[in-house]
Amino acid sequence: MKTDWRDYLYSSITLSLATLACLATGYTADMLLQNALPSFHALASALIALLSFGLSCAVQARILLKMHRLTPGTYSMSEQVFTV
């Protein structure tokens, strides 16, 4: 599989956005849940942060599929799909 600098740039931007969404949601949930769940706010905010990371990764994967659709089929390793 051919890679160049753009592939690394796109993947680092995507992971950075997912991580920022996770941290922002976890921090906001922690602030909001400190009064509502004083004993369990850390656990609840961690679970919400993990959920937001998963959801943001899923949304980004759907966006990537819309931008660069892979057609179903059998490909050899020298096909254009793998060596763009």
PDB file with SEQRES, HELIX, SHEET and CRYST1 records, atoms N, CA, C and O in Angstrom:
SEQRES   1 A   84  MET LYS THR ASP TRP ARG ASP TYR LEU TYR SER SER ILE          
SEQRES   2 A   84  THR LEU SER LEU ALA THR LEU ALA CYS LEU ALA THR GLY          
SEQRES   3 A   84  TYR THR ALA ASP MET LEU LEU GLN ASN ALA LEU PRO SER          
SEQRES   4 A   84  PHE HIS ALA LEU ALA SER ALA LEU ILE ALA LEU LEU SER          
SEQRES   5 A   84  PHE GLY LEU SER CYS ALA VAL GLN ALA ARG ILE LEU LEU          
SEQRES   6 A   84  LYS MET HIS ARG LEU THR PRO GLY THR TYR SER MET SER          
SEQRES   7 A   84  GLU GLN VAL PHE THR VAL                                      
HELIX    1 AA1 TRP A    5  ALA A   36  1                                  32    
HELIX    2 AA2 HIS A   41  MET A   67  1                                  27    
CRYST1    1.000    1.000    1.000  90.00  90.00  90.00 P 1           1          
ATOM      1  N   MET A   1       0.845  -1.173   0.000  1.00  0.00           N  
ATOM      2  CA  MET A   1       0.000   0.000   0.000  1.00  0.00           C  
ATOM      3  C   MET A   1       0.890   1.236   0.000  1.00  0.00           C  
ATOM      4  O   MET A   1       1.793   1.371   0.826  1.00  0.00           O  
ATOM      5  N   LYS A   2       0.623   2.120  -0.928  1.00  0.00           N  
ATOM      6  CA  LYS A   2       1.400   3.349  -1.030  1.00  0.00           C  
ATOM      7  C   LYS A   2       0.887   4.377  -0.029  1.00  0.00           C  
ATOM      8  O   LYS A   2      -0.321   4.567   0.114  1.00  0.00           O  
ATOM      9  N   THR A   3       1.789   5.021   0.644  1.00  0.00           N  
ATOM     10  CA  THR A   3       1.416   6.122   1.533  1.00  0.00           C  
ATOM     11  C   THR A   3       2.317   7.308   1.246  1.00  0.00           C  
ATOM     12  O   THR A   3       3.451   7.155   0.792  1.00  0.00           O  
ATOM     13  N   ASP A   4       1.800   8.470   1.514  1.00  0.00           N  
ATOM     14  CA  ASP A   4       2.636   9.655   1.445  1.00  0.00           C  
ATOM     15  C   ASP A   4       2.292  10.554   2.637  1.00  0.00           C  
ATOM     16  O   ASP A   4       1.547  10.143   3.526  1.00  0.00           O  
ATOM     17  N   TRP A   5       2.807  11.726   2.657  1.00  0.00           N  
ATOM     18  CA  TRP A   5       2.670  12.594   3.809  1.00  0.00           C  
ATOM     19  C   TRP A   5       1.226  12.993   4.081  1.00  0.00           C  
ATOM     20  O   TRP A   5       0.859  13.259   5.226  1.00  0.00           O  
ATOM     21  N   ARG A   6       0.396  13.038   3.024  1.00  0.00           N  
ATOM     22  CA  ARG A   6      -1.003  13.423   3.229  1.00  0.00           C  
ATOM     23  C   ARG A   6      -1.763  12.387   4.041  1.00  0.00           C  
ATOM     24  O   ARG A   6      -2.630  12.739   4.841  1.00  0.00           O  
ATOM     25  N   ASP A   7      -1.444  11.108   3.841  1.00  0.00           N  
ATOM     26  CA  ASP A   7      -2.114  10.063   4.608  1.00  0.00           C  
ATOM     27  C   ASP A   7      -1.836  10.214   6.099  1.00  0.00           C  
ATOM     28  O   ASP A   7      -2.743  10.071   6.918  1.00  0.00           O  
ATOM     29  N   TYR A   8      -0.604  10.500   6.446  1.00  0.00           N  
ATOM     30  CA  TYR A   8      -0.260  10.699   7.848  1.00  0.00           C  
ATOM     31  C   TYR A   8      -0.902  11.967   8.400  1.00  0.00           C  
ATOM     32  O   TYR A   8      -1.311  12.004   9.561  1.00  0.00           O  
ATOM     33  N   LEU A   9      -0.990  12.997   7.579  1.00  0.00           N  
ATOM     34  CA  LEU A   9      -1.626  14.239   8.005  1.00  0.00           C  
ATOM     35  C   LEU A   9      -3.112  14.023   8.258  1.00  0.00           C  
ATOM     36  O   LEU A   9      -3.633  14.452   9.287  1.00  0.00           O  
ATOM     37  N   TYR A  10      -3.800  13.362   7.330  1.00  0.00           N  
ATOM     38  CA  TYR A  10      -5.233  13.108   7.491  1.00  0.00           C  
ATOM     39  C   TYR A  10      -5.521  12.243   8.710  1.00  0.00           C  
ATOM     40  O   TYR A  10      -6.453  12.521   9.464  1.00  0.00           O  
ATOM     41  N   SER A  11      -4.733  11.205   8.906  1.00  0.00           N  
ATOM     42  CA  SER A  11      -4.994  10.329  10.049  1.00  0.00           C  
ATOM     43  C   SER A  11      -4.694  11.039  11.371  1.00  0.00           C  
ATOM     44  O   SER A  11      -5.407  10.830  12.353  1.00  0.00           O  
ATOM     45  N   SER A  12      -3.662  11.866  11.412  1.00  0.00           N  
ATOM     46  CA  SER A  12      -3.377  12.578  12.656  1.00  0.00           C  
ATOM     47  C   SER A  12      -4.440  13.638  12.943  1.00  0.00           C  
ATOM     48  O   SER A  12      -4.782  13.861  14.104  1.00  0.00           O  
ATOM     49  N   ILE A  13      -4.959  14.284  11.923  1.00  0.00           N  
ATOM     50  CA  ILE A  13      -6.041  15.253  12.131  1.00  0.00           C  
ATOM     51  C   ILE A  13      -7.300  14.548  12.612  1.00  0.00           C  
ATOM     52  O   ILE A  13      -7.978  15.035  13.517  1.00  0.00           O  
ATOM     53  N   THR A  14      -7.614  13.410  12.014  1.00  0.00           N  
ATOM     54  CA  THR A  14      -8.806  12.662  12.403  1.00  0.00           C  
ATOM     55  C   THR A  14      -8.716  12.185  13.845  1.00  0.00           C  
ATOM     56  O   THR A  14      -9.671  12.332  14.607  1.00  0.00           O  
ATOM     57  N   LEU A  15      -7.590  11.620  14.222  1.00  0.00           N  
ATOM     58  CA  LEU A  15      -7.435  11.156  15.602  1.00  0.00           C  
ATOM     59  C   LEU A  15      -7.389  12.318  16.587  1.00  0.00           C  
ATOM     60  O   LEU A  15      -7.868  12.192  17.714  1.00  0.00           O  
ATOM     61  N   SER A  16      -6.824  13.439  16.178  1.00  0.00           N  
ATOM     62  CA  SER A  16      -6.797  14.609  17.054  1.00  0.00           C  
ATOM     63  C   SER A  16      -8.197  15.156  17.295  1.00  0.00           C  
ATOM     64  O   SER A  16      -8.532  15.536  18.416  1.00  0.00           O  
ATOM     65  N   LEU A  17      -9.016  15.196  16.247  1.00  0.00           N  
ATOM     66  CA  LEU A  17     -10.395  15.659  16.419  1.00  0.00           C  
ATOM     67  C   LEU A  17     -11.199  14.729  17.318  1.00  0.00           C  
ATOM     68  O   LEU A  17     -11.977  15.190  18.153  1.00  0.00           O  
ATOM     69  N   ALA A  18     -11.015  13.435  17.154  1.00  0.00           N  
ATOM     70  CA  ALA A  18     -11.720  12.472  18.000  1.00  0.00           C  
ATOM     71  C   ALA A  18     -11.272  12.597  19.456  1.00  0.00           C  
ATOM     72  O   ALA A  18     -12.092  12.514  20.371  1.00  0.00           O  
ATOM     73  N   THR A  19      -9.979  12.794  19.666  1.00  0.00           N  
ATOM     74  CA  THR A  19      -9.468  12.940  21.027  1.00  0.00           C  
ATOM     75  C   THR A  19      -9.954  14.242  21.661  1.00  0.00           C  
ATOM     76  O   THR A  19     -10.303  14.265  22.841  1.00  0.00           O  
ATOM     77  N   LEU A  20      -9.977  15.314  20.888  1.00  0.00           N  
ATOM     78  CA  LEU A  20     -10.499  16.582  21.419  1.00  0.00           C  
ATOM     79  C   LEU A  20     -11.973  16.484  21.783  1.00  0.00           C  
ATOM     80  O   LEU A  20     -12.402  17.028  22.800  1.00  0.00           O  
ATOM     81  N   ALA A  21     -12.748  15.793  20.957  1.00  0.00           N  
ATOM     82  CA  ALA A  21     -14.167  15.601  21.276  1.00  0.00           C  
ATOM     83  C   ALA A  21     -14.318  14.794  22.557  1.00  0.00           C  
ATOM     84  O   ALA A  21     -15.178  15.090  23.386  1.00  0.00           O  
ATOM     85  N   CYS A  22     -13.489  13.786  22.714  1.00  0.00           N  
ATOM     86  CA  CYS A  22     -13.518  12.955  23.914  1.00  0.00           C  
ATOM     87  C   CYS A  22     -13.175  13.767  25.162  1.00  0.00           C  
ATOM     88  O   CYS A  22     -13.877  13.688  26.170  1.00  0.00           O  
ATOM     89  N   LEU A  23     -12.117  14.533  25.097  1.00  0.00           N  
ATOM     90  CA  LEU A  23     -11.688  15.320  26.253  1.00  0.00           C  
ATOM     91  C   LEU A  23     -12.684  16.427  26.593  1.00  0.00           C  
ATOM     92  O   LEU A  23     -12.987  16.657  27.764  1.00  0.00           O  
ATOM     93  N   ALA A  24     -13.184  17.104  25.577  1.00  0.00           N  
ATOM     94  CA  ALA A  24     -14.140  18.196  25.828  1.00  0.00           C  
ATOM     95  C   ALA A  24     -15.432  17.666  26.423  1.00  0.00           C  
ATOM     96  O   ALA A  24     -15.986  18.261  27.348  1.00  0.00           O  
ATOM     97  N   THR A  25     -15.912  16.551  25.896  1.00  0.00           N  
ATOM     98  CA  THR A  25     -17.150  15.979  26.425  1.00  0.00           C  
ATOM     99  C   THR A  25     -16.945  15.445  27.838  1.00  0.00           C  
ATOM    100  O   THR A  25     -17.803  15.626  28.701  1.00  0.00           O  
ATOM    101  N   GLY A  26     -15.827  14.797  28.075  1.00  0.00           N  
ATOM    102  CA  GLY A  26     -15.546  14.285  29.418  1.00  0.00           C  
ATOM    103  C   GLY A  26     -15.410  15.395  30.442  1.00  0.00           C  
ATOM    104  O   GLY A  26     -15.917  15.280  31.558  1.00  0.00           O  
ATOM    105  N   TYR A  27     -14.736  16.455  30.075  1.00  0.00           N  
ATOM    106  CA  TYR A  27     -14.572  17.578  30.997  1.00  0.00           C  
ATOM    107  C   TYR A  27     -15.914  18.254  31.282  1.00  0.00           C  
ATOM    108  O   TYR A  27     -16.219  18.584  32.428  1.00  0.00           O  
ATOM    109  N   THR A  28     -16.704  18.455  30.241  1.00  0.00           N  
ATOM    110  CA  THR A  28     -18.018  19.072  30.425  1.00  0.00           C  
ATOM    111  C   THR A  28     -18.927  18.184  31.266  1.00  0.00           C  
ATOM    112  O   THR A  28     -19.637  18.672  32.145  1.00  0.00           O  
ATOM    113  N   ALA A  29     -18.904  16.882  30.996  1.00  0.00           N  
ATOM    114  CA  ALA A  29     -19.724  15.959  31.783  1.00  0.00           C  
ATOM    115  C   ALA A  29     -19.279  15.943  33.238  1.00  0.00           C  
ATOM    116  O   ALA A  29     -20.110  15.857  34.142  1.00  0.00           O  
ATOM    117  N   ASP A  30     -17.980  16.024  33.466  1.00  0.00           N  
ATOM    118  CA  ASP A  30     -17.475  16.036  34.831  1.00  0.00           C  
ATOM    119  C   ASP A  30     -17.956  17.270  35.582  1.00  0.00           C  
ATOM    120  O   ASP A  30     -18.353  17.179  36.743  1.00  0.00           O  
ATOM    121  N   MET A  31     -17.921  18.418  34.923  1.00  0.00           N  
ATOM    122  CA  MET A  31     -18.396  19.651  35.560  1.00  0.00           C  
ATOM    123  C   MET A  31     -19.896  19.577  35.874  1.00  0.00           C  
ATOM    124  O   MET A  31     -20.338  20.031  36.930  1.00  0.00           O  
ATOM    125  N   LEU A  32     -20.662  19.008  34.957  1.00  0.00           N  
ATOM    126  CA  LEU A  32     -22.111  18.951  35.154  1.00  0.00           C  
ATOM    127  C   LEU A  32     -22.521  17.876  36.161  1.00  0.00           C  
ATOM    128  O   LEU A  32     -23.524  18.034  36.856  1.00  0.00           O  
ATOM    129  N   LEU A  33     -21.762  16.797  36.245  1.00  0.00           N  
ATOM    130  CA  LEU A  33     -22.157  15.678  37.096  1.00  0.00           C  
ATOM    131  C   LEU A  33     -21.587  15.742  38.507  1.00  0.00           C  
ATOM    132  O   LEU A  33     -21.927  14.897  39.335  1.00  0.00           O  
ATOM    133  N   GLN A  34     -20.744  16.701  38.806  1.00  0.00           N  
ATOM    134  CA  GLN A  34     -20.174  16.780  40.156  1.00  0.00           C  
ATOM    135  C   GLN A  34     -21.244  16.986  41.214  1.00  0.00           C  
ATOM    136  O   GLN A  34     -21.146  16.430  42.308  1.00  0.00           O  
ATOM    137  N   ASN A  35     -22.255  17.769  40.908  1.00  0.00           N  
ATOM    138  CA  ASN A  35     -23.322  18.006  41.873  1.00  0.00           C  
ATOM    139  C   ASN A  35     -24.381  16.915  41.830  1.00  0.00           C  
ATOM    140  O   ASN A  35     -24.953  16.562  42.862  1.00  0.00           O  
ATOM    141  N   ALA A  36     -24.646  16.381  40.643  1.00  0.00           N  
ATOM    142  CA  ALA A  36     -25.707  15.388  40.520  1.00  0.00           C  
ATOM    143  C   ALA A  36     -25.291  14.022  41.070  1.00  0.00           C  
ATOM    144  O   ALA A  36     -26.080  13.359  41.743  1.00  0.00           O  
ATOM    145  N   LEU A  37     -24.059  13.602  40.788  1.00  0.00           N  
ATOM    146  CA  LEU A  37     -23.548  12.312  41.251  1.00  0.00           C  
ATOM    147  C   LEU A  37     -22.219  12.519  41.969  1.00  0.00           C  
ATOM    148  O   LEU A  37     -21.167  12.269  41.381  1.00  0.00           O  
ATOM    149  N   PRO A  38     -22.235  12.959  43.199  1.00  0.00           N  
ATOM    150  CA  PRO A  38     -20.969  13.283  43.856  1.00  0.00           C  
ATOM    151  C   PRO A  38     -20.047  12.072  44.034  1.00  0.00           C  
ATOM    152  O   PRO A  38     -18.826  12.225  44.008  1.00  0.00           O  
ATOM    153  N   SER A  39     -20.599  10.899  44.210  1.00  0.00           N  
ATOM    154  CA  SER A  39     -19.755   9.721  44.431  1.00  0.00           C  
ATOM    155  C   SER A  39     -19.261   9.092  43.135  1.00  0.00           C  
ATOM    156  O   SER A  39     -18.190   8.487  43.105  1.00  0.00           O  
ATOM    157  N   PHE A  40     -20.025   9.232  42.082  1.00  0.00           N  
ATOM    158  CA  PHE A  40     -19.726   8.512  40.846  1.00  0.00           C  
ATOM    159  C   PHE A  40     -19.473   9.420  39.644  1.00  0.00           C  
ATOM    160  O   PHE A  40     -19.511   8.948  38.508  1.00  0.00           O  
ATOM    161  N   HIS A  41     -19.220  10.688  39.862  1.00  0.00           N  
ATOM    162  CA  HIS A  41     -19.072  11.605  38.726  1.00  0.00           C  
ATOM    163  C   HIS A  41     -17.850  11.284  37.884  1.00  0.00           C  
ATOM    164  O   HIS A  41     -17.883  11.481  36.669  1.00  0.00           O  
ATOM    165  N   ALA A  42     -16.776  10.796  38.485  1.00  0.00           N  
ATOM    166  CA  ALA A  42     -15.581  10.466  37.699  1.00  0.00           C  
ATOM    167  C   ALA A  42     -15.841   9.273  36.782  1.00  0.00           C  
ATOM    168  O   ALA A  42     -15.439   9.281  35.619  1.00  0.00           O  
ATOM    169  N   LEU A  43     -16.501   8.268  37.297  1.00  0.00           N  
ATOM    170  CA  LEU A  43     -16.826   7.094  36.487  1.00  0.00           C  
ATOM    171  C   LEU A  43     -17.812   7.449  35.377  1.00  0.00           C  
ATOM    172  O   LEU A  43     -17.645   7.017  34.236  1.00  0.00           O  
ATOM    173  N   ALA A  44     -18.825   8.224  35.703  1.00  0.00           N  
ATOM    174  CA  ALA A  44     -19.822   8.612  34.697  1.00  0.00           C  
ATOM    175  C   ALA A  44     -19.207   9.485  33.613  1.00  0.00           C  
ATOM    176  O   ALA A  44     -19.525   9.312  32.436  1.00  0.00           O  
ATOM    177  N   SER A  45     -18.345  10.408  33.976  1.00  0.00           N  
ATOM    178  CA  SER A  45     -17.733  11.273  32.966  1.00  0.00           C  
ATOM    179  C   SER A  45     -16.744  10.487  32.102  1.00  0.00           C  
ATOM    180  O   SER A  45     -16.603  10.780  30.915  1.00  0.00           O  
ATOM    181  N   ALA A  46     -16.062   9.501  32.673  1.00  0.00           N  
ATOM    182  CA  ALA A  46     -15.164   8.658  31.868  1.00  0.00           C  
ATOM    183  C   ALA A  46     -15.958   7.834  30.858  1.00  0.00           C  
ATOM    184  O   ALA A  46     -15.540   7.699  29.708  1.00  0.00           O  
ATOM    185  N   LEU A  47     -17.078   7.290  31.267  1.00  0.00           N  
ATOM    186  CA  LEU A  47     -17.916   6.529  30.345  1.00  0.00           C  
ATOM    187  C   LEU A  47     -18.488   7.419  29.239  1.00  0.00           C  
ATOM    188  O   LEU A  47     -18.563   7.005  28.082  1.00  0.00           O  
ATOM    189  N   ILE A  48     -18.884   8.618  29.592  1.00  0.00           N  
ATOM    190  CA  ILE A  48     -19.391   9.555  28.589  1.00  0.00           C  
ATOM    191  C   ILE A  48     -18.272   9.962  27.624  1.00  0.00           C  
ATOM    192  O   ILE A  48     -18.517  10.112  26.427  1.00  0.00           O  
ATOM    193  N   ALA A  49     -17.065  10.137  28.125  1.00  0.00           N  
ATOM    194  CA  ALA A  49     -15.932  10.494  27.259  1.00  0.00           C  
ATOM    195  C   ALA A  49     -15.629   9.364  26.278  1.00  0.00           C  
ATOM    196  O   ALA A  49     -15.385   9.619  25.099  1.00  0.00           O  
ATOM    197  N   LEU A  50     -15.642   8.122  26.752  1.00  0.00           N  
ATOM    198  CA  LEU A  50     -15.410   6.985  25.859  1.00  0.00           C  
ATOM    199  C   LEU A  50     -16.515   6.859  24.821  1.00  0.00           C  
ATOM    200  O   LEU A  50     -16.254   6.542  23.661  1.00  0.00           O  
ATOM    201  N   LEU A  51     -17.742   7.108  25.241  1.00  0.00           N  
ATOM    202  CA  LEU A  51     -18.860   7.071  24.295  1.00  0.00           C  
ATOM    203  C   LEU A  51     -18.704   8.156  23.230  1.00  0.00           C  
ATOM    204  O   LEU A  51     -18.966   7.905  22.054  1.00  0.00           O  
ATOM    205  N   SER A  52     -18.285   9.342  23.623  1.00  0.00           N  
ATOM    206  CA  SER A  52     -18.117  10.413  22.638  1.00  0.00           C  
ATOM    207  C   SER A  52     -16.958  10.121  21.692  1.00  0.00           C  
ATOM    208  O   SER A  52     -17.023  10.482  20.517  1.00  0.00           O  
ATOM    209  N   PHE A  53     -15.890   9.471  22.181  1.00  0.00           N  
ATOM    210  CA  PHE A  53     -14.783   9.091  21.307  1.00  0.00           C  
ATOM    211  C   PHE A  53     -15.262   8.088  20.257  1.00  0.00           C  
ATOM    212  O   PHE A  53     -14.942   8.220  19.076  1.00  0.00           O  
ATOM    213  N   GLY A  54     -16.021   7.099  20.687  1.00  0.00           N  
ATOM    214  CA  GLY A  54     -16.545   6.109  19.752  1.00  0.00           C  
ATOM    215  C   GLY A  54     -17.494   6.713  18.732  1.00  0.00           C  
ATOM    216  O   GLY A  54     -17.436   6.378  17.549  1.00  0.00           O  
ATOM    217  N   LEU A  55     -18.361   7.596  19.185  1.00  0.00           N  
ATOM    218  CA  LEU A  55     -19.306   8.225  18.262  1.00  0.00           C  
ATOM    219  C   LEU A  55     -18.604   9.153  17.277  1.00  0.00           C  
ATOM    220  O   LEU A  55     -18.969   9.197  16.103  1.00  0.00           O  
ATOM    221  N   SER A  56     -17.604   9.893  17.741  1.00  0.00           N  
ATOM    222  CA  SER A  56     -16.905  10.788  16.812  1.00  0.00           C  
ATOM    223  C   SER A  56     -16.098   9.987  15.795  1.00  0.00           C  
ATOM    224  O   SER A  56     -16.009  10.390  14.636  1.00  0.00           O  
ATOM    225  N   CYS A  57     -15.510   8.862  16.200  1.00  0.00           N  
ATOM    226  CA  CYS A  57     -14.809   8.000  15.240  1.00  0.00           C  
ATOM    227  C   CYS A  57     -15.779   7.409  14.222  1.00  0.00           C  
ATOM    228  O   CYS A  57     -15.455   7.305  13.039  1.00  0.00           O  
ATOM    229  N   ALA A  58     -16.964   7.022  14.680  1.00  0.00           N  
ATOM    230  CA  ALA A  58     -17.964   6.465  13.766  1.00  0.00           C  
ATOM    231  C   ALA A  58     -18.435   7.506  12.758  1.00  0.00           C  
ATOM    232  O   ALA A  58     -18.599   7.195  11.578  1.00  0.00           O  
ATOM    233  N   VAL A  59     -18.652   8.727  13.206  1.00  0.00           N  
ATOM    234  CA  VAL A  59     -19.073   9.799  12.301  1.00  0.00           C  
ATOM    235  C   VAL A  59     -17.975  10.099  11.285  1.00  0.00           C  
ATOM    236  O   VAL A  59     -18.261  10.295  10.104  1.00  0.00           O  
ATOM    237  N   GLN A  60     -16.740  10.137  11.729  1.00  0.00           N  
ATOM    238  CA  GLN A  60     -15.640  10.411  10.818  1.00  0.00           C  
ATOM    239  C   GLN A  60     -15.447   9.277   9.816  1.00  0.00           C  
ATOM    240  O   GLN A  60     -15.093   9.525   8.664  1.00  0.00           O  
ATOM    241  N   ALA A  61     -15.678   8.036  10.243  1.00  0.00           N  
ATOM    242  CA  ALA A  61     -15.587   6.911   9.310  1.00  0.00           C  
ATOM    243  C   ALA A  61     -16.677   6.988   8.256  1.00  0.00           C  
ATOM    244  O   ALA A  61     -16.431   6.685   7.088  1.00  0.00           O  
ATOM    245  N   ARG A  62     -17.882   7.390   8.652  1.00  0.00           N  
ATOM    246  CA  ARG A  62     -18.967   7.545   7.676  1.00  0.00           C  
ATOM    247  C   ARG A  62     -18.660   8.676   6.698  1.00  0.00           C  
ATOM    248  O   ARG A  62     -18.970   8.562   5.512  1.00  0.00           O  
ATOM    249  N   ILE A  63     -18.062   9.753   7.167  1.00  0.00           N  
ATOM    250  CA  ILE A  63     -17.695  10.856   6.278  1.00  0.00           C  
ATOM    251  C   ILE A  63     -16.648  10.393   5.276  1.00  0.00           C  
ATOM    252  O   ILE A  63     -16.731  10.717   4.092  1.00  0.00           O  
ATOM    253  N   LEU A  64     -15.658   9.633   5.751  1.00  0.00           N  
ATOM    254  CA  LEU A  64     -14.634   9.120   4.844  1.00  0.00           C  
ATOM    255  C   LEU A  64     -15.227   8.172   3.806  1.00  0.00           C  
ATOM    256  O   LEU A  64     -14.801   8.175   2.651  1.00  0.00           O  
ATOM    257  N   LEU A  65     -16.200   7.368   4.204  1.00  0.00           N  
ATOM    258  CA  LEU A  65     -16.847   6.478   3.240  1.00  0.00           C  
ATOM    259  C   LEU A  65     -17.633   7.253   2.193  1.00  0.00           C  
ATOM    260  O   LEU A  65     -17.707   6.834   1.038  1.00  0.00           O  
ATOM    261  N   LYS A  66     -18.219   8.375   2.585  1.00  0.00           N  
ATOM    262  CA  LYS A  66     -18.929   9.209   1.618  1.00  0.00           C  
ATOM    263  C   LYS A  66     -17.962   9.863   0.637  1.00  0.00           C  
ATOM    264  O   LYS A  66     -18.277  10.014  -0.543  1.00  0.00           O  
ATOM    265  N   MET A  67     -16.782  10.251   1.125  1.00  0.00           N  
ATOM    266  CA  MET A  67     -15.817  10.931   0.275  1.00  0.00           C  
ATOM    267  C   MET A  67     -15.102   9.964  -0.665  1.00  0.00           C  
ATOM    268  O   MET A  67     -14.882  10.288  -1.832  1.00  0.00           O  
ATOM    269  N   HIS A  68     -14.744   8.800  -0.178  1.00  0.00           N  
ATOM    270  CA  HIS A  68     -13.960   7.848  -0.981  1.00  0.00           C  
ATOM    271  C   HIS A  68     -14.584   6.461  -0.832  1.00  0.00           C  
ATOM    272  O   HIS A  68     -14.149   5.658  -0.008  1.00  0.00           O  
ATOM    273  N   ARG A  69     -15.589   6.198  -1.627  1.00  0.00           N  
ATOM    274  CA  ARG A  69     -16.318   4.939  -1.529  1.00  0.00           C  
ATOM    275  C   ARG A  69     -15.514   3.803  -2.148  1.00  0.00           C  
ATOM    276  O   ARG A  69     -14.960   3.932  -3.239  1.00  0.00           O  
ATOM    277  N   LEU A  70     -15.463   2.682  -1.422  1.00  0.00           N  
ATOM    278  CA  LEU A  70     -14.851   1.462  -1.928  1.00  0.00           C  
ATOM    279  C   LEU A  70     -15.955   0.558  -2.465  1.00  0.00           C  
ATOM    280  O   LEU A  70     -16.885   0.206  -1.739  1.00  0.00           O  
ATOM    281  N   THR A  71     -15.851   0.188  -3.718  1.00  0.00           N  
ATOM    282  CA  THR A  71     -16.856  -0.705  -4.283  1.00  0.00           C  
ATOM    283  C   THR A  71     -16.540  -2.135  -3.875  1.00  0.00           C  
ATOM    284  O   THR A  71     -15.371  -2.519  -3.825  1.00  0.00           O  
ATOM    285  N   PRO A  72     -17.568  -2.931  -3.583  1.00  0.00           N  
ATOM    286  CA  PRO A  72     -17.325  -4.309  -3.172  1.00  0.00           C  
ATOM    287  C   PRO A  72     -16.719  -5.128  -4.302  1.00  0.00           C  
ATOM    288  O   PRO A  72     -17.016  -4.903  -5.476  1.00  0.00           O  
ATOM    289  N   GLY A  73     -15.883  -6.063  -3.943  1.00  0.00           N  
ATOM    290  CA  GLY A  73     -15.280  -6.922  -4.932  1.00  0.00           C  
ATOM    291  C   GLY A  73     -13.961  -7.481  -4.455  1.00  0.00           C  
ATOM    292  O   GLY A  73     -13.521  -7.211  -3.338  1.00  0.00           O  
ATOM    293  N   THR A  74     -13.341  -8.256  -5.308  1.00  0.00           N  
ATOM    294  CA  THR A  74     -12.042  -8.847  -5.018  1.00  0.00           C  
ATOM    295  C   THR A  74     -10.983  -8.064  -5.776  1.00  0.00           C  
ATOM    296  O   THR A  74     -11.095  -7.856  -6.984  1.00  0.00           O  
ATOM    297  N   TYR A  75      -9.974  -7.639  -5.071  1.00  0.00           N  
ATOM    298  CA  TYR A  75      -8.928  -6.822  -5.666  1.00  0.00           C  
ATOM    299  C   TYR A  75      -7.579  -7.485  -5.467  1.00  0.00           C  
ATOM    300  O   TYR A  75      -7.342  -8.131  -4.446  1.00  0.00           O  
ATOM    301  N   SER A  76      -6.697  -7.325  -6.439  1.00  0.00           N  
ATOM    302  CA  SER A  76      -5.313  -7.734  -6.230  1.00  0.00           C  
ATOM    303  C   SER A  76      -4.578  -6.574  -5.576  1.00  0.00           C  
ATOM    304  O   SER A  76      -5.076  -5.449  -5.564  1.00  0.00           O  
ATOM    305  N   MET A  77      -3.410  -6.838  -5.038  1.00  0.00           N  
ATOM    306  CA  MET A  77      -2.687  -5.794  -4.312  1.00  0.00           C  
ATOM    307  C   MET A  77      -2.135  -4.708  -5.231  1.00  0.00           C  
ATOM    308  O   MET A  77      -1.668  -3.680  -4.741  1.00  0.00           O  
ATOM    309  N   SER A  78      -2.175  -4.903  -6.534  1.00  0.00           N  
ATOM    310  CA  SER A  78      -1.690  -3.873  -7.449  1.00  0.00           C  
ATOM    311  C   SER A  78      -2.824  -3.019  -8.021  1.00  0.00           C  
ATOM    312  O   SER A  78      -2.596  -2.216  -8.926  1.00  0.00           O  
ATOM    313  N   GLU A  79      -4.030  -3.182  -7.506  1.00  0.00           N  
ATOM    314  CA  GLU A  79      -5.173  -2.404  -7.982  1.00  0.00           C  
ATOM    315  C   GLU A  79      -5.053  -0.940  -7.563  1.00  0.00           C  
ATOM    316  O   GLU A  79      -4.350  -0.606  -6.609  1.00  0.00           O  
ATOM    317  N   GLN A  80      -5.745  -0.090  -8.285  1.00  0.00           N  
ATOM    318  CA  GLN A  80      -5.751   1.350  -8.041  1.00  0.00           C  
ATOM    319  C   GLN A  80      -6.317   1.676  -6.647  1.00  0.00           C  
ATOM    320  O   GLN A  80      -5.933   2.679  -6.046  1.00  0.00           O  
ATOM    321  N   VAL A  81      -7.210   0.849  -6.142  1.00  0.00           N  
ATOM    322  CA  VAL A  81      -7.828   1.106  -4.840  1.00  0.00           C  
ATOM    323  C   VAL A  81      -6.773   1.164  -3.736  1.00  0.00           C  
ATOM    324  O   VAL A  81      -6.882   1.978  -2.818  1.00  0.00           O  
ATOM    325  N   PHE A  82      -5.763   0.316  -3.818  1.00  0.00           N  
ATOM    326  CA  PHE A  82      -4.751   0.248  -2.778  1.00  0.00           C  
ATOM    327  C   PHE A  82      -3.551   1.145  -3.032  1.00  0.00           C  
ATOM    328  O   PHE A  82      -2.801   1.445  -2.103  1.00  0.00           O  
ATOM    329  N   THR A  83      -3.356   1.573  -4.254  1.00  0.00           N  
ATOM    330  CA  THR A  83      -2.144   2.312  -4.601  1.00  0.00           C  
ATOM    331  C   THR A  83      -2.418   3.728  -5.078  1.00  0.00           C  
ATOM    332  O   THR A  83      -1.654   4.271  -5.876  1.00  0.00           O  
ATOM    333  N   VAL A  84      -3.500   4.333  -4.599  1.00  0.00           N  
ATOM    334  CA  VAL A  84      -3.852   5.683  -5.020  1.00  0.00           C  
ATOM    335  C   VAL A  84      -2.813   6.651  -4.567  1.00  0.00           C  
ATOM    336  O   VAL A  84      -2.930   7.849  -4.826  1.00  0.00           O  
TER     337      VAL A  84                                                      
END                                                                             
